[in-house]
């Protein structure tokens, strides 16, 4: 071996390591640009007494389980879910001791891998709460909860009622009986029945005895205190209370005089728990059931994108919004029919006419519109199959992998799709005005704004967001929009109202605060001397802003650089452009589609006619 070779080898090893580190860095940057693609970051963490399941763990945990599960199907990007998370965490904390009988559980439907699971359970809006009974067998055993999810005391009472009904029907061996003491049972007999347990709590409540049932669940398995309940006419109840309300008592085992009795009627089950914890909590804490740590679905937090500019209309964001809409939002329900189908037809027709993007992107909506207008019922699988079919025929103009650029948030579940959807809507309204400003038959509400509102109402999976948008439409008198220019002006005003309402809320990205658009940093002239937006100056800016769709993406649209080398020297360099069909808003798609139909007819014919390419004016036939 040449004595120089070890040095060369060492240099090569160092170069390889440096290359590996560089590639790792590139991977991290790519992940950063993809942040928010699946929006899989959980709204809950290991400190919350919540079981987080995914498509791989759901069936094993729920079906055949010897406990019930109360499940929140949520989407981590959904504003209503983000806003509800603190309430659900507080609720789960209150029910922490219920876990051996009723487990508080969540599933993140924004995680791409969980989409089939959420679709199977017909979860079309978030947050959606379901009660799965003891020993559930399949999705049909999930009961949708339609009560007030923000009233966590009523929520707990309702779950206690569901658990009691479950116990009466299935009689699980490891569950309490949920039956009141008979009218002939004496206090001495109750003391004897609890053996060496130190304390006895008795709840006085007629059926439905939800406060009693909730405490039965809460202290089931606790060796320090036992819970029983009686009706209001029971001798134990009449001995201590005369007002006929819901009451509670706490005894030391064997002592006829209570340690505590409620001085006024009890409204919430947790009031009984709080009093018991106050008086004997330190004596019974070690005697409670062991709640083992839960192996939740792993959560990987993707880094935020530090390179984005919030105030740009990027083609990559429009593509991602369209893709998420077509592949995730629309096929959330197993079947589309009736009013949702009528709404989908209207929205596809609007997109056919005014969708922004490259020609293949707009041809995609042209073909989807043609197809959907002929359907009365479409399953989720049929929809996805059709979108895939058209995508492949057009060279996949929309990505399957979601990437946010100007719409990227500081966390994967912030901004993203909702930002992309707003941006898409604004660009549609601006394009509609460009095309229709001289068309006296143009109806801004019928042709654009109402299809968008109805689509949001029926297909935006954040149900509260969808309902709030309809309220904003009514408040801002959508039905009175008549002038062509108001098609984009109305949406701009409504968006500013929404931003004002949500500013500072839990859904507000701390790195990209919701504010009035355009901000002074973009258009100082758009504000008057009092600091208020001057619509006369702001509207032209808004129109220009949403007309300027940038292609600053990894696609390098619409051109690319070519450099020629010879013997290590640069001979020439220049910019070449892609075919015009890949540029934004390049030409009309109607004629292209018509030409394709003619071509398809010719291709299907056994005889093709070709013009002579040599220019002799002859006609050649191919049989």
XYZ file of C-alpha atoms in Angstrom:
623
model
C 0.000 0.000 0.000
C 1.244 3.477 -0.850
C 2.128 5.440 2.318
C -0.216 8.221 1.172
C -3.194 5.881 0.947
C -4.054 5.854 4.691
C -4.321 9.634 4.612
C -6.534 9.449 1.572
C -8.751 6.856 3.273
C -8.979 8.989 6.384
C -9.980 11.985 4.287
C -12.625 9.934 2.542
C -14.037 8.781 5.905
C -14.199 12.349 7.156
C -15.885 13.405 3.937
C -18.406 10.590 4.325
C -19.222 11.648 7.884
C -19.622 15.276 6.822
C -21.863 14.183 3.954
C -23.967 12.095 6.336
C -24.383 14.986 8.752
C -25.292 17.290 5.874
C -27.914 14.833 4.603
C -29.347 14.575 8.112
C -29.589 18.369 8.208
C -31.356 18.363 4.851
C -33.810 15.759 6.184
C -34.577 17.954 9.195
C -35.204 20.929 6.901
C -37.522 18.813 4.751
C -39.405 17.736 7.851
C -39.659 21.356 8.877
C -41.291 22.269 5.580
C -43.642 19.315 5.987
C -44.692 20.357 9.480
C -48.451 20.259 9.739
C -48.801 17.732 6.951
C -50.566 15.146 9.042
C -51.055 17.521 11.993
C -50.381 14.442 14.107
C -49.119 16.289 17.189
C -51.373 15.408 20.112
C -53.317 17.983 22.087
C -52.702 15.823 25.169
C -49.542 14.682 26.938
C -48.279 12.060 29.380
C -49.317 14.144 32.395
C -52.988 13.918 31.400
C -54.875 10.855 32.738
C -56.002 10.075 29.211
C -55.480 7.008 27.041
C -54.473 8.046 23.512
C -55.155 5.393 20.895
C -54.470 5.114 17.186
C -55.452 2.805 14.362
C -52.950 0.170 15.554
C -54.058 0.100 19.203
C -57.767 0.954 19.065
C -59.341 -2.460 18.483
C -57.259 -4.288 21.084
C -57.963 -1.622 23.710
C -61.705 -1.158 23.091
C -63.206 -4.372 21.773
C -63.607 -7.091 24.380
C -62.396 -4.763 27.134
C -63.688 -5.308 30.665
C -64.177 -1.585 31.072
C -66.097 1.133 29.241
C -64.355 3.900 27.293
C -65.438 7.483 26.829
C -63.666 8.644 23.686
C -63.058 12.048 22.170
C -62.385 11.822 18.449
C -60.585 15.089 17.735
C -58.444 16.816 15.134
C -55.314 18.516 16.418
C -55.642 21.383 13.900
C -59.338 21.977 14.639
C -59.816 25.284 16.451
C -62.784 23.964 18.440
C -60.727 20.946 19.539
C -57.812 23.151 20.583
C -60.237 25.313 22.539
C -61.945 22.272 24.100
C -58.736 20.472 25.134
C -58.341 22.306 28.502
C -61.948 21.441 29.390
C -61.475 17.792 28.442
C -58.238 17.647 30.436
C -60.037 18.980 33.511
C -62.832 16.481 32.946
C -60.341 13.608 32.615
C -58.601 14.701 35.807
C -61.914 14.592 37.674
C -62.556 11.074 36.362
C -59.011 9.832 36.925
C -60.130 7.327 39.591
C -62.833 5.976 37.266
C -60.221 4.382 34.992
C -60.714 0.772 36.203
C -64.356 0.991 35.068
C -64.553 3.925 32.632
C -61.417 5.039 30.787
C -61.217 8.539 29.329
C -59.716 8.106 25.860
C -58.829 10.145 22.754
C -58.085 9.532 19.067
C -56.436 12.157 16.851
C -58.172 12.007 13.478
C -55.780 14.609 12.032
C -53.066 11.948 12.056
C -53.144 10.496 8.541
C -52.807 6.928 9.786
C -56.021 7.304 11.814
C -58.177 8.482 8.904
C -59.542 4.973 8.106
C -60.387 4.465 11.802
C -62.256 7.762 12.064
C -64.059 7.148 8.781
C -65.077 3.669 9.959
C -66.699 5.284 13.003
C -68.435 7.922 10.830
C -66.659 10.790 12.535
C -67.338 13.698 10.193
C -66.992 16.585 12.663
C -64.845 17.373 15.680
C -64.722 17.110 18.570
C -66.986 14.060 18.624
C -67.616 12.198 21.891
C -68.560 8.501 22.024
C -69.303 6.068 24.864
C -68.154 2.500 24.193
C -69.771 0.089 26.611
C -68.206 -2.681 28.646
C -67.165 -5.560 26.353
C -67.833 -3.639 23.121
C -67.603 -5.774 20.006
C -67.520 -3.337 17.100
C -68.023 0.259 15.993
C -71.796 -0.054 16.363
C -71.362 -0.295 20.133
C -70.144 3.299 20.219
C -72.902 5.678 21.399
C -72.578 9.303 20.303
C -72.809 11.803 23.154
C -74.986 14.787 22.241
C -75.142 16.604 25.574
C -73.308 19.764 26.611
C -69.666 18.717 26.509
C -68.560 21.911 28.257
C -70.601 21.160 31.389
C -68.183 18.595 32.797
C -70.321 17.919 35.880
C -73.356 17.056 33.769
C -71.057 15.115 31.438
C -69.817 12.986 34.355
C -73.387 12.432 35.579
C -74.452 11.309 32.106
C -71.534 8.876 31.845
C -72.399 7.479 35.267
C -75.934 6.901 33.952
C -74.581 5.104 30.883
C -72.328 2.944 33.047
C -75.227 2.068 35.365
C -77.403 1.025 32.416
C -74.459 -0.964 31.075
C -74.038 -2.756 34.408
C -77.737 -3.574 34.700
C -77.778 -5.077 31.236
C -74.476 -6.981 31.237
C -73.874 -7.550 34.972
C -70.052 -7.387 34.798
C -68.395 -9.408 37.575
C -65.854 -6.735 38.506
C -68.316 -3.817 38.612
C -70.488 -2.538 41.486
C -74.161 -3.504 41.444
C -75.447 0.098 41.146
C -78.503 -0.941 43.222
C -79.795 1.060 46.212
C -79.957 -0.482 49.669
C -83.318 -2.092 50.374
C -85.660 -0.141 52.632
C -85.232 -2.768 55.357
C -81.416 -2.561 55.478
C -80.187 -0.953 58.684
C -77.043 1.077 59.212
C -75.653 -1.686 61.441
C -76.090 -4.200 58.642
C -74.252 -1.908 56.215
C -71.342 -1.566 58.667
C -71.165 -5.326 58.945
C -71.232 -5.785 55.148
C -68.156 -3.585 54.566
C -65.987 -5.638 56.911
C -62.761 -3.941 57.968
C -63.148 -0.953 55.635
C -62.634 2.152 57.777
C -65.263 4.485 56.292
C -68.711 4.403 54.754
C -70.245 7.079 52.508
C -73.983 7.029 51.870
C -75.623 9.100 49.135
C -79.343 9.864 49.362
C -80.905 10.164 45.902
C -83.929 8.852 44.025
C -83.556 7.422 40.514
C -81.839 8.418 38.298
C -79.235 8.393 41.056
C -76.404 9.797 38.946
C -74.548 11.463 41.844
C -74.632 8.188 43.771
C -73.585 6.160 40.723
C -70.709 8.523 39.988
C -69.358 8.097 43.522
C -69.843 4.321 43.347
C -67.583 4.316 40.265
C -65.118 6.766 41.770
C -64.496 4.750 44.952
C -64.968 1.252 43.540
C -62.001 -0.856 44.573
C -60.901 1.592 47.283
C -60.272 -0.430 50.457
C -60.447 2.620 52.708
C -63.999 3.762 51.985
C -67.131 2.119 50.585
C -70.052 3.922 48.957
C -73.705 2.911 49.173
C -76.886 4.778 48.382
C -80.485 4.905 49.479
C -83.666 6.467 48.192
C -85.065 9.545 49.876
C -87.752 7.544 51.702
C -85.248 5.105 53.244
C -85.163 5.193 57.078
C -81.490 6.205 57.016
C -82.378 9.190 54.802
C -85.372 10.322 56.844
C -83.379 10.036 60.075
C -80.865 12.681 58.985
C -82.686 14.769 56.344
C -86.154 16.188 55.953
C -86.001 18.426 52.855
C -86.216 15.612 50.291
C -83.153 16.724 48.317
C -79.974 14.895 47.286
C -77.695 14.489 50.299
C -74.601 12.626 51.483
C -73.248 11.200 54.743
C -69.803 10.019 55.840
C -69.382 7.566 58.729
C -66.545 5.871 60.541
C -67.252 2.162 60.448
C -69.468 1.257 63.403
C -70.212 4.827 64.488
C -73.894 5.771 64.238
C -73.120 9.489 64.233
C -71.770 10.764 60.895
C -68.428 12.498 60.551
C -70.184 14.743 58.056
C -73.602 15.228 56.608
C -74.448 17.681 53.843
C -76.117 20.819 55.167
C -77.787 21.605 51.857
C -78.766 19.568 48.781
C -75.828 18.271 46.704
C -75.755 19.334 43.045
C -72.576 17.672 41.782
C -71.018 14.283 42.382
C -67.609 15.889 42.759
C -68.840 17.836 45.818
C -69.119 14.526 47.665
C -65.653 13.482 46.518
C -64.149 16.819 47.549
C -65.624 16.564 51.052
C -64.460 12.973 51.507
C -60.968 13.928 50.327
C -60.959 16.903 52.681
C -61.886 14.811 55.739
C -60.163 11.450 55.160
C -58.243 11.808 51.899
C -54.864 11.184 53.489
C -56.196 8.026 55.191
C -57.690 6.376 52.110
C -55.308 7.516 49.354
C -52.993 4.526 49.753
C -55.976 2.173 49.770
C -57.265 3.073 46.326
C -56.983 0.928 43.191
C -53.678 0.982 41.385
C -53.967 2.822 38.085
C -51.057 1.697 35.954
C -49.336 4.081 33.547
C -50.908 3.972 30.134
C -48.926 3.290 27.002
C -50.352 5.936 24.740
C -49.726 6.215 21.038
C -46.297 7.801 20.537
C -46.291 11.455 19.576
C -43.523 12.915 17.446
C -43.488 16.680 17.300
C -42.329 17.961 13.942
C -40.270 21.159 14.004
C -41.890 24.361 12.866
C -40.807 26.018 9.656
C -38.538 28.963 10.456
C -38.229 30.023 6.826
C -41.804 30.895 5.938
C -43.255 34.320 5.297
C -46.744 34.592 6.724
C -47.874 37.227 4.267
C -47.581 35.493 0.918
C -49.970 33.549 -1.258
C -47.985 30.432 -2.069
C -48.967 27.857 -4.658
C -47.716 25.083 -2.376
C -50.264 26.142 0.277
C -53.091 26.178 -2.264
C -52.092 22.713 -3.472
C -51.964 21.355 0.053
C -55.331 22.886 0.958
C -56.899 21.363 -2.157
C -55.309 17.981 -1.487
C -56.367 17.892 2.165
C -59.864 18.950 1.170
C -60.195 16.247 -1.493
C -58.472 13.363 0.301
C -59.248 14.050 3.975
C -62.174 16.404 4.543
C -64.688 15.392 1.870
C -64.427 11.599 2.353
C -64.647 11.699 6.178
C -68.177 10.328 6.040
C -68.635 6.842 4.639
C -71.302 8.021 2.215
C -72.216 11.368 0.645
C -75.874 11.839 -0.282
C -78.864 14.191 -0.048
C -78.054 17.763 1.065
C -74.287 17.208 1.490
C -74.212 15.818 -2.062
C -76.052 18.875 -3.416
C -73.597 21.127 -1.587
C -70.600 19.200 -2.913
C -71.899 19.562 -6.472
C -72.226 23.337 -6.049
C -68.736 23.663 -4.580
C -67.092 21.533 -7.292
C -68.817 23.658 -9.916
C -67.439 26.823 -8.301
C -63.948 25.309 -8.207
C -64.290 24.260 -11.839
C -64.813 27.890 -12.832
C -62.602 29.827 -10.434
C -60.031 27.536 -8.771
C -56.521 29.016 -8.778
C -53.440 27.116 -9.821
C -51.819 25.486 -12.808
C -53.792 24.146 -15.745
C -53.600 20.508 -14.562
C -54.915 21.589 -11.153
C -57.872 23.352 -12.736
C -58.508 20.484 -15.139
C -58.737 18.231 -12.103
C -61.702 20.222 -10.797
C -63.208 20.424 -14.282
C -63.308 16.630 -14.484
C -64.433 16.171 -10.888
C -67.306 18.554 -11.536
C -68.370 16.694 -14.674
C -68.359 13.405 -12.785
C -70.005 14.471 -9.516
C -72.938 16.189 -11.273
C -74.065 12.747 -12.498
C -73.947 11.080 -9.072
C -76.673 10.819 -6.434
C -74.730 8.815 -3.818
C -70.963 8.436 -3.530
C -69.058 6.395 -0.966
C -65.786 7.617 0.505
C -63.864 4.931 -1.370
C -65.553 5.803 -4.677
C -64.669 9.464 -4.173
C -61.013 8.769 -3.375
C -60.740 6.322 -6.284
C -62.119 8.935 -8.698
C -59.798 11.662 -7.421
C -56.855 9.277 -7.792
C -57.934 8.335 -11.305
C -58.109 11.962 -12.466
C -54.912 12.836 -10.634
C -52.986 10.076 -12.408
C -54.422 11.038 -15.796
C -53.194 14.611 -15.281
C -49.778 13.753 -13.856
C -50.716 14.159 -10.158
C -50.997 17.967 -10.006
C -51.850 17.817 -6.282
C -49.495 16.258 -3.726
C -50.434 13.426 -1.392
C -47.930 14.705 1.161
C -49.174 17.932 2.715
C -46.652 20.778 2.975
C -47.326 24.236 4.355
C -45.179 27.216 3.532
C -46.705 30.622 4.259
C -49.423 28.730 6.173
C -46.986 26.776 8.352
C -47.514 27.381 12.067
C -45.152 27.382 15.006
C -46.620 23.954 15.860
C -47.868 21.284 13.442
C -51.469 21.684 14.615
C -51.596 25.487 14.241
C -52.640 27.332 11.051
C -52.069 24.746 8.274
C -55.325 23.649 6.654
C -57.534 26.433 8.015
C -55.034 29.019 6.753
C -54.842 27.229 3.411
C -58.626 27.061 3.116
C -59.027 30.798 3.809
C -56.304 31.518 1.246
C -58.003 29.294 -1.310
C -61.333 31.031 -0.744
C -59.798 34.492 -1.153
C -58.036 33.547 -4.393
C -61.299 32.069 -5.734
C -63.234 35.266 -5.022
C -60.551 37.396 -6.667
C -60.461 35.138 -9.731
C -64.262 35.219 -9.919
C -64.196 39.018 -9.991
C -61.528 39.026 -12.701
C -63.630 36.787 -14.908
C -67.086 38.150 -14.151
C -66.718 41.884 -13.445
C -68.378 42.766 -16.750
C -70.859 39.877 -16.702
C -74.319 41.185 -15.784
C -75.542 37.613 -15.193
C -72.930 36.969 -12.475
C -74.458 36.327 -9.047
C -71.735 36.589 -6.353
C -73.792 34.789 -3.716
C -75.184 31.987 -5.885
C -72.024 31.442 -7.945
C -69.327 31.706 -5.253
C -70.097 32.758 -1.694
C -73.034 30.514 -0.823
C -71.347 27.370 -2.274
C -68.340 28.163 -0.068
C -70.457 28.790 3.038
C -72.465 25.611 2.511
C -69.319 23.571 1.891
C -67.804 24.847 5.135
C -71.016 24.074 7.028
C -71.258 20.495 5.763
C -67.655 19.458 5.182
C -65.341 21.386 7.502
C -64.646 18.796 10.174
C -64.262 21.447 12.875
C -68.002 21.573 13.577
C -67.992 24.671 15.782
C -65.839 26.533 13.252
C -68.345 25.616 10.537
C -71.312 26.778 12.591
C -69.546 30.013 13.519
C -68.847 30.799 9.861
C -72.549 30.464 9.055
C -73.320 32.827 11.946
C -70.784 35.313 10.538
C -72.424 35.003 7.112
C -75.817 35.851 8.586
C -74.436 38.687 10.727
C -72.650 40.192 7.717
C -75.716 39.848 5.481
C -74.389 37.495 2.859
C -77.732 37.557 1.053
C -77.336 41.276 0.254
C -74.117 40.889 -1.764
C -74.907 41.825 -5.362
C -72.017 43.789 -6.925
C -69.242 41.765 -8.609
C -66.498 43.526 -6.617
C -68.167 42.589 -3.355
C -67.500 38.918 -4.001
C -63.957 39.348 -2.674
C -64.646 42.389 -0.484
C -67.310 40.587 1.561
C -65.064 37.599 2.312
C -62.194 39.912 3.276
C -64.427 41.767 5.748
C -65.733 38.548 7.288
C -62.209 37.155 7.644
C -61.189 40.272 9.546
C -64.205 39.902 11.850
C -63.205 36.279 12.530
C -59.593 37.260 13.210
C -60.753 39.904 15.672
C -62.968 37.400 17.496
C -60.277 34.707 17.701
C -57.325 36.959 18.472
C -55.707 35.839 21.711
C -57.687 32.589 21.889
C -56.109 29.151 22.303
C -56.282 28.706 18.520
C -54.129 31.799 17.940
C -50.571 30.920 16.948
C -48.281 32.831 19.340
C -45.747 33.291 16.543
C -48.322 34.447 13.985
C -50.928 36.415 15.886
C -54.314 36.920 14.273
C -54.689 40.560 13.257
C -56.525 42.745 10.810
C -55.514 42.359 7.174
C -53.638 43.992 5.655
C -51.430 44.875 8.641
C -49.713 48.247 8.663
C -46.393 46.512 8.007
C -47.722 45.523 4.567
C -49.837 48.531 3.721
C -49.428 51.618 5.879
C -51.495 53.615 3.379
C -54.439 51.286 4.006
C -55.056 52.984 7.380
C -56.525 56.417 8.050
C -55.363 59.010 10.586
C -57.394 57.314 13.337
C -55.694 53.970 12.764
C -58.749 52.386 11.140
C -58.672 50.502 7.852
C -59.530 52.664 4.850
C -61.489 50.311 2.581
C -61.002 52.514 -0.477
C -57.254 51.885 -0.238
C -57.299 48.456 1.335
C -59.510 46.710 -1.227
C -57.196 47.338 -4.212
C -54.341 46.031 -2.084
C -56.335 42.895 -1.158
C -57.178 42.296 -4.806
C -53.555 42.588 -5.876
C -52.327 40.501 -2.925
C -54.540 37.484 -3.694
C -53.822 37.799 -7.411
C -50.102 37.346 -6.837
C -49.664 33.606 -6.347
C -46.031 32.814 -5.660
C -44.333 29.569 -6.623
C -41.505 29.659 -4.081
C -41.486 25.965 -3.415
C -39.410 22.865 -3.802
C -41.149 22.392 -7.154
C -39.107 25.289 -8.566
C -42.019 26.455 -10.669
C -42.292 27.769 -13.280
C -38.679 27.634 -14.529
C -35.313 25.983 -14.036
C -31.667 26.895 -14.597
C -29.467 25.143 -17.141
C -25.664 25.360 -17.030
C -23.358 23.826 -19.659
C -19.822 22.764 -18.752
C -16.804 21.639 -20.742
C -13.498 20.551 -19.229
C -14.522 22.036 -15.890
C -15.367 25.452 -17.321
C -18.776 27.081 -17.615
C -19.733 27.572 -21.257
C -23.239 28.994 -20.796
C -26.026 29.420 -18.270
C -29.649 30.335 -18.693
C -33.200 30.068 -17.370
C -35.600 27.717 -19.108
C -39.310 27.647 -18.444
C -41.656 24.749 -18.126
C -44.549 24.207 -20.450
C -47.105 27.055 -19.957
C -49.648 24.569 -18.661
C -47.641 24.385 -15.427
C -47.797 28.137 -14.853
C -50.435 29.643 -12.611
C -53.664 30.652 -14.366
C -52.314 29.722 -17.784
C -55.194 29.813 -20.256
C -58.677 28.297 -20.127
C -59.252 24.650 -19.378
C -62.624 24.294 -21.131
C -61.112 24.172 -24.608
C -58.330 21.841 -23.472
C -60.891 19.424 -22.091
C -62.969 19.652 -25.269
C -59.872 18.938 -27.378
C -59.058 15.933 -25.208
C -62.530 14.530 -25.761
C -62.101 14.844 -29.528
C -58.700 13.183 -29.265
C -60.143 10.339 -27.211
C -62.827 9.774 -29.836
C -60.186 9.649 -32.555
C -57.979 7.324 -30.514
C -60.893 4.966 -30.094
C -61.552 4.906 -33.845
C -60.140 2.061 -36.022
C -59.054 4.698 -38.548
C -56.835 7.698 -37.866
C -56.255 10.608 -40.211
C -52.901 12.367 -40.210
C -51.770 15.483 -42.041
C -48.544 15.122 -44.012
C -45.726 16.422 -41.818
C -43.523 17.085 -44.864
C -45.800 19.907 -45.943
C -46.888 18.473 -49.280
C -50.568 18.922 -48.489
C -51.233 15.217 -48.796
C -53.416 13.240 -46.408
C -52.223 9.888 -45.177
C -54.463 7.252 -43.651
C -53.555 4.673 -41.062
C -55.787 1.612 -40.853
